[in-house]
């Protein structure tokens, strides 16, 4: 019987649980055994590995977080860490591994593939920072959470005639800011990929205020700078009272939305289908609404591009 291991790694993302469910149930349905690895690569190294069955994943399709637990393991990135991880897979006779995670986690998976393990990576990251796939699981729930929060912030901002800087997650990737900014009707987004044009933002705020607009919302990705400094500079330039809200970790939690549940179920199922056909060293992704599979090294080499076209739409309709 084939033995498939599964782990979740890096920052958790809503959709990890439905994806674990899809992997476990598909594997059992196809006659394989599944082993859940606790706390990502850290748990793999420590041998925290248990067999799972159909019931292990009951009632988790709607739950945020990950029942397997996760970690960011510096030790796994060392030669010794990877050697011990592979050794542990051998001890449990696991030759196939499904890794759920973002950029760092899938890079870790590709390292294991180079050392002979049949690995398939599934993109799970609220940041949506993987270049090879249009979207990562977790992203749509995160931007829904952010968009709902901005609607509430907008109410109070409007009542007081203020401006508001909302800081969202994204150290290197501004997608959360960009997409939630468009969905929430924000006036500007500030992202790590592009230089800030504070004068344009201030000029827009002054012009729209004169016309009667009572709020001005700026969404700033955490990696783009200091949101409190930005708010101060903006207030000085515009004379509009400006407040700051840092949304923080609430963006990572919560019930996965429909899109993430669907992507998680389909990608989890595909990953097992491919891994049982002896595909090793691959990553699953989505392009133009179709699920595809790509060599994991090639996938990891694709640079994430910022969508200026979407930012242009935001600018054009937030006047
Ligand atoms: O999951 C990605 C991310 O949310 C980043 O946007 C953020 O900077 C980071 O994780 C923080 O995660 P932690 O504090 O758990 O390492």
mmCIF file of C-alpha atoms and ligand atoms in Angstrom:
data_model
loop_
_atom_site.group_PDB
_atom_site.id
_atom_site.type_symbol
_atom_site.label_atom_id
_atom_site.label_comp_id
_atom_site.label_asym_id
_atom_site.label_seq_id
_atom_site.Cartn_x
_atom_site.Cartn_y
_atom_site.Cartn_z
ATOM 1 C CA UNK A 1 0.000 0.000 0.000
ATOM 2 C CA UNK A 2 1.221 3.509 -0.873
ATOM 3 C CA UNK A 3 1.852 5.741 2.121
ATOM 4 C CA UNK A 4 1.234 9.441 1.639
ATOM 5 C CA UNK A 5 2.332 12.041 4.186
ATOM 6 C CA UNK A 6 0.682 15.441 4.501
ATOM 7 C CA UNK A 7 1.845 18.574 6.276
ATOM 8 C CA UNK A 8 0.883 22.233 6.527
ATOM 9 C CA UNK A 9 3.712 24.750 6.787
ATOM 10 C CA UNK A 10 4.373 28.491 7.203
ATOM 11 C CA UNK A 11 1.652 30.989 8.047
ATOM 12 C CA UNK A 12 -1.730 29.286 8.296
ATOM 13 C CA UNK A 13 -4.410 30.167 5.764
ATOM 14 C CA UNK A 14 -8.174 29.626 5.688
ATOM 15 C CA UNK A 15 -8.614 26.611 3.427
ATOM 16 C CA UNK A 16 -5.903 24.437 4.944
ATOM 17 C CA UNK A 17 -8.515 22.272 6.690
ATOM 18 C CA UNK A 18 -10.732 21.622 3.649
ATOM 19 C CA UNK A 19 -7.580 20.868 1.682
ATOM 20 C CA UNK A 20 -6.350 18.362 4.304
ATOM 21 C CA UNK A 21 -9.811 16.782 4.149
ATOM 22 C CA UNK A 22 -9.659 16.473 0.358
ATOM 23 C CA UNK A 23 -6.178 14.938 0.414
ATOM 24 C CA UNK A 24 -6.973 12.437 3.180
ATOM 25 C CA UNK A 25 -10.327 11.326 1.767
ATOM 26 C CA UNK A 26 -9.090 11.074 -1.841
ATOM 27 C CA UNK A 27 -6.076 9.040 -0.770
ATOM 28 C CA UNK A 28 -8.198 6.603 1.240
ATOM 29 C CA UNK A 29 -10.739 6.415 -1.572
ATOM 30 C CA UNK A 30 -7.896 5.464 -3.941
ATOM 31 C CA UNK A 31 -6.650 2.756 -1.607
ATOM 32 C CA UNK A 32 -3.647 4.551 -0.094
ATOM 33 C CA UNK A 33 -2.723 5.136 3.544
ATOM 34 C CA UNK A 34 -2.341 8.716 4.812
ATOM 35 C CA UNK A 35 -0.122 10.008 7.588
ATOM 36 C CA UNK A 36 -0.653 13.449 9.098
ATOM 37 C CA UNK A 37 2.520 15.260 10.099
ATOM 38 C CA UNK A 38 2.106 17.691 12.992
ATOM 39 C CA UNK A 39 3.543 21.251 12.972
ATOM 40 C CA UNK A 40 5.012 21.314 9.469
ATOM 41 C CA UNK A 41 8.638 20.454 8.712
ATOM 42 C CA UNK A 42 9.493 20.849 12.415
ATOM 43 C CA UNK A 43 7.141 17.989 13.295
ATOM 44 C CA UNK A 44 8.446 15.910 10.406
ATOM 45 C CA UNK A 45 11.980 16.177 11.773
ATOM 46 C CA UNK A 46 10.717 15.235 15.246
ATOM 47 C CA UNK A 47 8.685 12.289 13.952
ATOM 48 C CA UNK A 48 5.312 13.694 15.047
ATOM 49 C CA UNK A 49 3.463 11.546 12.548
ATOM 50 C CA UNK A 50 0.150 9.727 12.912
ATOM 51 C CA UNK A 51 -2.021 7.708 10.598
ATOM 52 C CA UNK A 52 -5.269 9.420 9.598
ATOM 53 C CA UNK A 53 -8.584 7.911 8.559
ATOM 54 C CA UNK A 54 -11.821 9.184 7.023
ATOM 55 C CA UNK A 55 -13.064 10.384 10.427
ATOM 56 C CA UNK A 56 -9.870 12.290 11.253
ATOM 57 C CA UNK A 57 -11.054 14.982 8.865
ATOM 58 C CA UNK A 58 -14.759 14.981 9.763
ATOM 59 C CA UNK A 59 -16.325 18.403 10.349
ATOM 60 C CA UNK A 60 -13.323 20.459 9.337
ATOM 61 C CA UNK A 61 -14.435 21.720 5.917
ATOM 62 C CA UNK A 62 -15.688 24.975 7.452
ATOM 63 C CA UNK A 63 -12.931 25.523 10.005
ATOM 64 C CA UNK A 64 -10.115 28.064 9.765
ATOM 65 C CA UNK A 65 -6.526 27.308 10.774
ATOM 66 C CA UNK A 66 -5.060 23.835 10.359
ATOM 67 C CA UNK A 67 -5.834 20.750 12.450
ATOM 68 C CA UNK A 68 -2.280 19.545 11.751
ATOM 69 C CA UNK A 69 -0.656 22.651 13.173
ATOM 70 C CA UNK A 70 2.060 24.599 11.399
ATOM 71 C CA UNK A 71 5.470 26.178 11.956
ATOM 72 C CA UNK A 72 8.225 28.137 10.282
ATOM 73 C CA UNK A 73 11.257 25.901 10.656
ATOM 74 C CA UNK A 74 14.721 27.438 10.294
ATOM 75 C CA UNK A 75 16.300 24.108 11.161
ATOM 76 C CA UNK A 76 14.619 22.367 8.205
ATOM 77 C CA UNK A 77 16.357 24.821 5.865
ATOM 78 C CA UNK A 78 19.776 23.495 6.966
ATOM 79 C CA UNK A 79 21.363 20.406 5.342
ATOM 80 C CA UNK A 80 21.110 18.538 8.625
ATOM 81 C CA UNK A 81 17.417 19.456 8.962
ATOM 82 C CA UNK A 82 16.585 18.152 5.490
ATOM 83 C CA UNK A 83 18.622 14.990 6.084
ATOM 84 C CA UNK A 84 16.692 14.294 9.282
ATOM 85 C CA UNK A 85 13.349 15.022 7.592
ATOM 86 C CA UNK A 86 14.097 12.501 4.835
ATOM 87 C CA UNK A 87 15.309 9.981 7.376
ATOM 88 C CA UNK A 88 12.026 10.287 9.275
ATOM 89 C CA UNK A 89 10.006 9.744 6.101
ATOM 90 C CA UNK A 90 12.012 6.534 5.586
ATOM 91 C CA UNK A 91 11.352 5.402 9.163
ATOM 92 C CA UNK A 92 7.603 5.693 8.504
ATOM 93 C CA UNK A 93 7.953 4.234 4.948
ATOM 94 C CA UNK A 94 6.416 7.395 3.503
ATOM 95 C CA UNK A 95 7.648 7.923 -0.041
ATOM 96 C CA UNK A 96 5.061 10.499 -1.115
ATOM 97 C CA UNK A 97 4.418 13.838 0.500
ATOM 98 C CA UNK A 98 1.816 16.568 0.016
ATOM 99 C CA UNK A 99 2.891 19.984 1.291
ATOM 100 C CA UNK A 100 0.361 22.766 1.882
ATOM 101 C CA UNK A 101 1.854 26.239 2.205
ATOM 102 C CA UNK A 102 3.206 29.435 0.673
ATOM 103 C CA UNK A 103 6.453 30.436 -0.952
ATOM 104 C CA UNK A 104 8.935 29.237 1.710
ATOM 105 C CA UNK A 105 7.053 25.984 2.295
ATOM 106 C CA UNK A 106 6.914 25.031 -1.375
ATOM 107 C CA UNK A 107 10.598 25.915 -1.770
ATOM 108 C CA UNK A 108 11.197 23.455 1.082
ATOM 109 C CA UNK A 109 9.126 20.887 -0.810
ATOM 110 C CA UNK A 110 11.260 21.351 -3.917
ATOM 111 C CA UNK A 111 14.372 20.695 -1.817
ATOM 112 C CA UNK A 112 12.877 17.364 -0.718
ATOM 113 C CA UNK A 113 11.979 16.540 -4.329
ATOM 114 C CA UNK A 114 15.625 17.086 -5.322
ATOM 115 C CA UNK A 115 16.531 14.480 -2.715
ATOM 116 C CA UNK A 116 14.243 11.831 -4.184
ATOM 117 C CA UNK A 117 10.926 12.259 -2.355
ATOM 118 C CA UNK A 118 7.769 12.382 -4.494
ATOM 119 C CA UNK A 119 6.422 15.724 -3.341
ATOM 120 C CA UNK A 120 3.476 17.766 -4.561
ATOM 121 C CA UNK A 121 2.961 21.302 -3.287
ATOM 122 C CA UNK A 122 -0.421 23.014 -2.969
ATOM 123 C CA UNK A 123 -0.414 26.851 -2.720
ATOM 124 C CA UNK A 124 -1.891 28.106 0.558
ATOM 125 C CA UNK A 125 -1.107 31.666 1.489
ATOM 126 C CA UNK A 126 -3.243 34.645 2.380
ATOM 127 C CA UNK A 127 -0.566 36.873 0.811
ATOM 128 C CA UNK A 128 -1.035 35.369 -2.688
ATOM 129 C CA UNK A 129 2.703 35.789 -3.177
ATOM 130 C CA UNK A 130 3.367 32.782 -5.419
ATOM 131 C CA UNK A 131 4.056 33.848 -9.001
ATOM 132 C CA UNK A 132 3.252 30.594 -10.785
ATOM 133 C CA UNK A 133 -0.409 30.467 -9.760
ATOM 134 C CA UNK A 134 -3.073 33.123 -10.325
ATOM 135 C CA UNK A 135 -4.377 32.597 -6.796
ATOM 136 C CA UNK A 136 -3.433 30.764 -3.609
ATOM 137 C CA UNK A 137 -5.990 29.127 -1.346
ATOM 138 C CA UNK A 138 -6.762 31.412 1.622
ATOM 139 C CA UNK A 139 -6.389 34.641 -0.296
ATOM 140 C CA UNK A 140 -10.077 35.089 -1.095
ATOM 141 C CA UNK A 141 -11.157 34.557 2.511
ATOM 142 C CA UNK A 142 -8.516 37.020 3.696
ATOM 143 C CA UNK A 143 -9.604 39.741 1.283
ATOM 144 C CA UNK A 144 -13.225 39.125 2.211
ATOM 145 C CA UNK A 145 -12.320 39.639 5.883
ATOM 146 C CA UNK A 146 -10.376 42.782 5.043
ATOM 147 C CA UNK A 147 -13.125 44.135 2.808
ATOM 148 C CA UNK A 148 -15.746 43.604 5.525
ATOM 149 C CA UNK A 149 -13.510 45.354 8.056
ATOM 150 C CA UNK A 150 -12.991 48.298 5.716
ATOM 151 C CA UNK A 151 -16.762 48.707 5.317
ATOM 152 C CA UNK A 152 -17.025 49.167 9.075
ATOM 153 C CA UNK A 153 -14.074 51.547 9.158
ATOM 154 C CA UNK A 154 -15.653 53.473 6.317
ATOM 155 C CA UNK A 155 -18.826 54.069 8.354
ATOM 156 C CA UNK A 156 -16.990 55.799 11.176
ATOM 157 C CA UNK A 157 -14.552 57.555 8.834
ATOM 158 C CA UNK A 158 -17.483 58.996 6.882
ATOM 159 C CA UNK A 159 -19.336 60.078 10.044
ATOM 160 C CA UNK A 160 -16.330 62.077 11.204
ATOM 161 C CA UNK A 161 -15.219 63.332 7.802
ATOM 162 C CA UNK A 162 -11.804 61.791 8.312
ATOM 163 C CA UNK A 163 -9.200 59.871 6.356
ATOM 164 C CA UNK A 164 -8.093 56.395 7.414
ATOM 165 C CA UNK A 165 -5.018 54.309 6.739
ATOM 166 C CA UNK A 166 -5.794 50.592 7.018
ATOM 167 C CA UNK A 167 -2.697 48.421 7.333
ATOM 168 C CA UNK A 168 -3.042 44.896 5.963
ATOM 169 C CA UNK A 169 -0.682 41.924 5.729
ATOM 170 C CA UNK A 170 1.789 41.442 2.899
ATOM 171 C CA UNK A 171 5.486 41.812 3.523
ATOM 172 C CA UNK A 172 6.612 41.635 -0.078
ATOM 173 C CA UNK A 173 3.363 41.263 -1.938
ATOM 174 C CA UNK A 174 0.672 43.928 -2.105
ATOM 175 C CA UNK A 175 -2.153 41.707 -3.371
ATOM 176 C CA UNK A 176 -4.239 41.845 -0.176
ATOM 177 C CA UNK A 177 -4.094 45.650 -0.274
ATOM 178 C CA UNK A 178 -4.775 45.791 -4.000
ATOM 179 C CA UNK A 179 -7.723 43.404 -4.263
ATOM 180 C CA UNK A 180 -9.434 44.378 -1.015
ATOM 181 C CA UNK A 181 -8.848 48.018 -1.926
ATOM 182 C CA UNK A 182 -10.713 47.540 -5.183
ATOM 183 C CA UNK A 183 -13.491 45.512 -3.540
ATOM 184 C CA UNK A 184 -13.950 47.997 -0.700
ATOM 185 C CA UNK A 185 -13.815 51.111 -2.847
ATOM 186 C CA UNK A 186 -10.655 52.489 -1.223
ATOM 187 C CA UNK A 187 -9.192 55.679 -2.634
ATOM 188 C CA UNK A 188 -5.564 54.438 -2.824
ATOM 189 C CA UNK A 189 -3.411 51.425 -2.110
ATOM 190 C CA UNK A 190 0.205 51.510 -0.974
ATOM 191 C CA UNK A 191 2.173 48.371 -1.800
ATOM 192 C CA UNK A 192 5.793 47.205 -1.491
ATOM 193 C CA UNK A 193 6.077 46.701 -5.257
ATOM 194 C CA UNK A 194 5.476 50.339 -6.203
ATOM 195 C CA UNK A 195 6.719 53.726 -5.046
ATOM 196 C CA UNK A 196 4.248 55.801 -3.111
ATOM 197 C CA UNK A 197 2.872 58.995 -4.724
ATOM 198 C CA UNK A 198 1.798 60.871 -1.626
ATOM 199 C CA UNK A 199 1.189 64.139 -3.468
ATOM 200 C CA UNK A 200 -1.264 62.467 -5.855
ATOM 201 C CA UNK A 201 -3.049 60.869 -2.903
ATOM 202 C CA UNK A 202 -3.242 64.170 -1.029
ATOM 203 C CA UNK A 203 -4.409 66.064 -4.078
ATOM 204 C CA UNK A 204 -7.167 63.482 -4.676
ATOM 205 C CA UNK A 205 -8.297 63.723 -1.061
ATOM 206 C CA UNK A 206 -8.445 67.531 -1.121
ATOM 207 C CA UNK A 207 -10.284 67.585 -4.467
ATOM 208 C CA UNK A 208 -12.870 64.959 -3.477
ATOM 209 C CA UNK A 209 -13.419 66.579 -0.079
ATOM 210 C CA UNK A 210 -14.212 69.870 -1.774
ATOM 211 C CA UNK A 211 -16.759 68.030 -3.883
ATOM 212 C CA UNK A 212 -18.403 66.669 -0.729
ATOM 213 C CA UNK A 213 -16.745 63.276 -0.202
ATOM 214 C CA UNK A 214 -16.675 62.596 3.521
ATOM 215 C CA UNK A 215 -14.122 59.815 3.743
ATOM 216 C CA UNK A 216 -10.751 58.868 2.314
ATOM 217 C CA UNK A 217 -9.485 55.320 2.735
ATOM 218 C CA UNK A 218 -5.903 54.273 2.050
ATOM 219 C CA UNK A 219 -4.976 50.584 2.253
ATOM 220 C CA UNK A 220 -1.327 49.979 3.033
ATOM 221 C CA UNK A 221 0.455 46.638 2.888
ATOM 222 C CA UNK A 222 2.656 46.101 5.949
ATOM 223 C CA UNK A 223 5.792 45.755 3.790
ATOM 224 C CA UNK A 224 5.271 49.147 2.161
ATOM 225 C CA UNK A 225 6.376 51.199 5.169
ATOM 226 C CA UNK A 226 5.077 52.597 8.421
ATOM 227 C CA UNK A 227 1.332 53.223 8.379
ATOM 228 C CA UNK A 228 1.457 55.680 11.301
ATOM 229 C CA UNK A 229 4.121 57.785 9.569
ATOM 230 C CA UNK A 230 2.127 57.716 6.365
ATOM 231 C CA UNK A 231 -0.994 58.875 8.198
ATOM 232 C CA UNK A 232 0.919 61.772 9.775
ATOM 233 C CA UNK A 233 2.402 62.915 6.477
ATOM 234 C CA UNK A 234 -0.980 62.617 4.801
ATOM 235 C CA UNK A 235 -2.649 64.649 7.537
ATOM 236 C CA UNK A 236 0.035 67.351 7.261
ATOM 237 C CA UNK A 237 -0.403 67.598 3.501
ATOM 238 C CA UNK A 238 -4.204 67.563 3.441
ATOM 239 C CA UNK A 239 -5.276 68.962 6.780
ATOM 240 C CA UNK A 240 -7.700 66.043 7.015
ATOM 241 C CA UNK A 241 -7.734 64.252 10.366
ATOM 242 C CA UNK A 242 -6.306 60.780 9.674
ATOM 243 C CA UNK A 243 -6.614 57.635 11.781
ATOM 244 C CA UNK A 244 -4.878 54.262 11.487
ATOM 245 C CA UNK A 245 -6.149 50.685 11.928
ATOM 246 C CA UNK A 246 -3.769 47.725 11.768
ATOM 247 C CA UNK A 247 -5.851 44.656 10.950
ATOM 248 C CA UNK A 248 -3.148 42.116 11.894
ATOM 249 C CA UNK A 249 -3.792 38.450 12.500
ATOM 250 C CA UNK A 250 -7.562 38.510 12.182
ATOM 251 C CA UNK A 251 -6.826 38.374 8.441
ATOM 252 C CA UNK A 252 -5.403 34.871 8.802
ATOM 253 C CA UNK A 253 -8.262 33.286 10.734
ATOM 254 C CA UNK A 254 -11.870 32.470 10.162
ATOM 255 C CA UNK A 255 -14.073 30.142 8.227
ATOM 256 C CA UNK A 256 -12.775 29.575 4.690
ATOM 257 C CA UNK A 257 -15.148 31.099 2.150
ATOM 258 C CA UNK A 258 -16.758 29.244 -0.751
ATOM 259 C CA UNK A 259 -14.005 29.993 -3.276
ATOM 260 C CA UNK A 260 -11.289 28.758 -0.929
ATOM 261 C CA UNK A 261 -13.254 25.628 -0.027
ATOM 262 C CA UNK A 262 -13.772 24.820 -3.689
ATOM 263 C CA UNK A 263 -10.134 25.433 -4.621
ATOM 264 C CA UNK A 264 -8.980 23.451 -1.571
ATOM 265 C CA UNK A 265 -11.184 20.484 -2.424
ATOM 266 C CA UNK A 266 -10.258 20.415 -6.095
ATOM 267 C CA UNK A 267 -6.539 20.997 -5.659
ATOM 268 C CA UNK A 268 -6.288 18.500 -2.794
ATOM 269 C CA UNK A 269 -8.019 15.885 -4.899
ATOM 270 C CA UNK A 270 -5.793 16.579 -7.941
ATOM 271 C CA UNK A 271 -2.623 16.449 -5.850
ATOM 272 C CA UNK A 272 -3.407 12.919 -4.692
ATOM 273 C CA UNK A 273 -4.435 11.766 -8.160
ATOM 274 C CA UNK A 274 -1.101 12.927 -9.530
ATOM 275 C CA UNK A 275 1.022 11.696 -6.662
ATOM 276 C CA UNK A 276 -0.466 8.223 -6.982
ATOM 277 C CA UNK A 277 0.515 8.301 -10.648
ATOM 278 C CA UNK A 278 4.083 8.748 -9.397
ATOM 279 C CA UNK A 279 4.365 12.452 -10.144
ATOM 280 C CA UNK A 280 7.062 13.778 -7.835
ATOM 281 C CA UNK A 281 8.419 17.310 -7.667
ATOM 282 C CA UNK A 282 5.338 19.178 -8.826
ATOM 283 C CA UNK A 283 3.204 22.092 -7.694
ATOM 284 C CA UNK A 284 -0.508 22.531 -8.280
ATOM 285 C CA UNK A 285 -1.795 25.915 -9.348
ATOM 286 C CA UNK A 286 -4.626 27.731 -11.056
ATOM 287 C CA UNK A 287 -4.448 29.677 -14.338
ATOM 288 C CA UNK A 288 -7.503 31.250 -15.966
ATOM 289 C CA UNK A 289 -9.760 29.275 -13.619
ATOM 290 C CA UNK A 290 -8.250 25.913 -14.572
ATOM 291 C CA UNK A 291 -6.204 23.775 -12.204
ATOM 292 C CA UNK A 292 -2.814 22.829 -13.615
ATOM 293 C CA UNK A 293 0.324 21.059 -12.459
ATOM 294 C CA UNK A 294 3.846 22.307 -13.022
ATOM 295 C CA UNK A 295 7.394 21.222 -12.259
ATOM 296 C CA UNK A 296 7.990 22.612 -8.762
ATOM 297 C CA UNK A 297 11.378 24.169 -9.581
ATOM 298 C CA UNK A 298 9.964 25.950 -12.585
ATOM 299 C CA UNK A 299 6.989 27.070 -10.506
ATOM 300 C CA UNK A 300 9.233 28.466 -7.789
ATOM 301 C CA UNK A 301 11.248 30.347 -10.409
ATOM 302 C CA UNK A 302 8.231 32.328 -11.661
ATOM 303 C CA UNK A 303 8.388 35.872 -10.363
ATOM 304 C CA UNK A 304 5.221 37.283 -8.848
ATOM 305 C CA UNK A 305 4.080 40.249 -10.944
ATOM 306 C CA UNK A 306 2.145 43.156 -9.494
ATOM 307 C CA UNK A 307 -1.140 43.809 -11.324
ATOM 308 C CA UNK A 308 -0.806 47.450 -12.367
ATOM 309 C CA UNK A 309 -3.879 46.999 -14.552
ATOM 310 C CA UNK A 310 -6.000 46.344 -11.443
ATOM 311 C CA UNK A 311 -4.445 49.315 -9.653
ATOM 312 C CA UNK A 312 -5.287 51.471 -12.683
ATOM 313 C CA UNK A 313 -8.932 50.382 -12.433
ATOM 314 C CA UNK A 314 -8.940 51.263 -8.718
ATOM 315 C CA UNK A 315 -7.472 54.699 -9.452
ATOM 316 C CA UNK A 316 -9.897 55.333 -12.254
ATOM 317 C CA UNK A 317 -13.029 54.556 -10.214
ATOM 318 C CA UNK A 318 -12.062 55.983 -6.837
ATOM 319 C CA UNK A 319 -12.072 59.625 -7.923
HETATM 320 O O1 LIG B 1 0.993 34.311 6.173
HETATM 321 C C1 LIG B 1 1.737 35.363 5.637
HETATM 322 C C2 LIG B 1 1.892 36.414 6.649
HETATM 323 O O2 LIG B 1 0.608 36.642 7.085
HETATM 324 C C3 LIG B 1 2.516 37.740 6.295
HETATM 325 O O3 LIG B 1 1.710 38.641 5.614
HETATM 326 C C4 LIG B 1 2.949 38.243 7.630
HETATM 327 O O4 LIG B 1 3.890 39.220 7.597
HETATM 328 C C5 LIG B 1 3.445 36.984 8.264
HETATM 329 O O5 LIG B 1 2.682 35.950 7.710
HETATM 330 C C6 LIG B 1 3.465 36.987 9.745
HETATM 331 O O6 LIG B 1 3.361 35.688 10.260
HETATM 332 P P1 LIG B 1 4.009 35.131 11.609
HETATM 333 O O7 LIG B 1 4.075 36.256 12.565
HETATM 334 O O8 LIG B 1 3.070 34.063 12.005
HETATM 335 O O9 LIG B 1 5.352 34.606 11.221
#
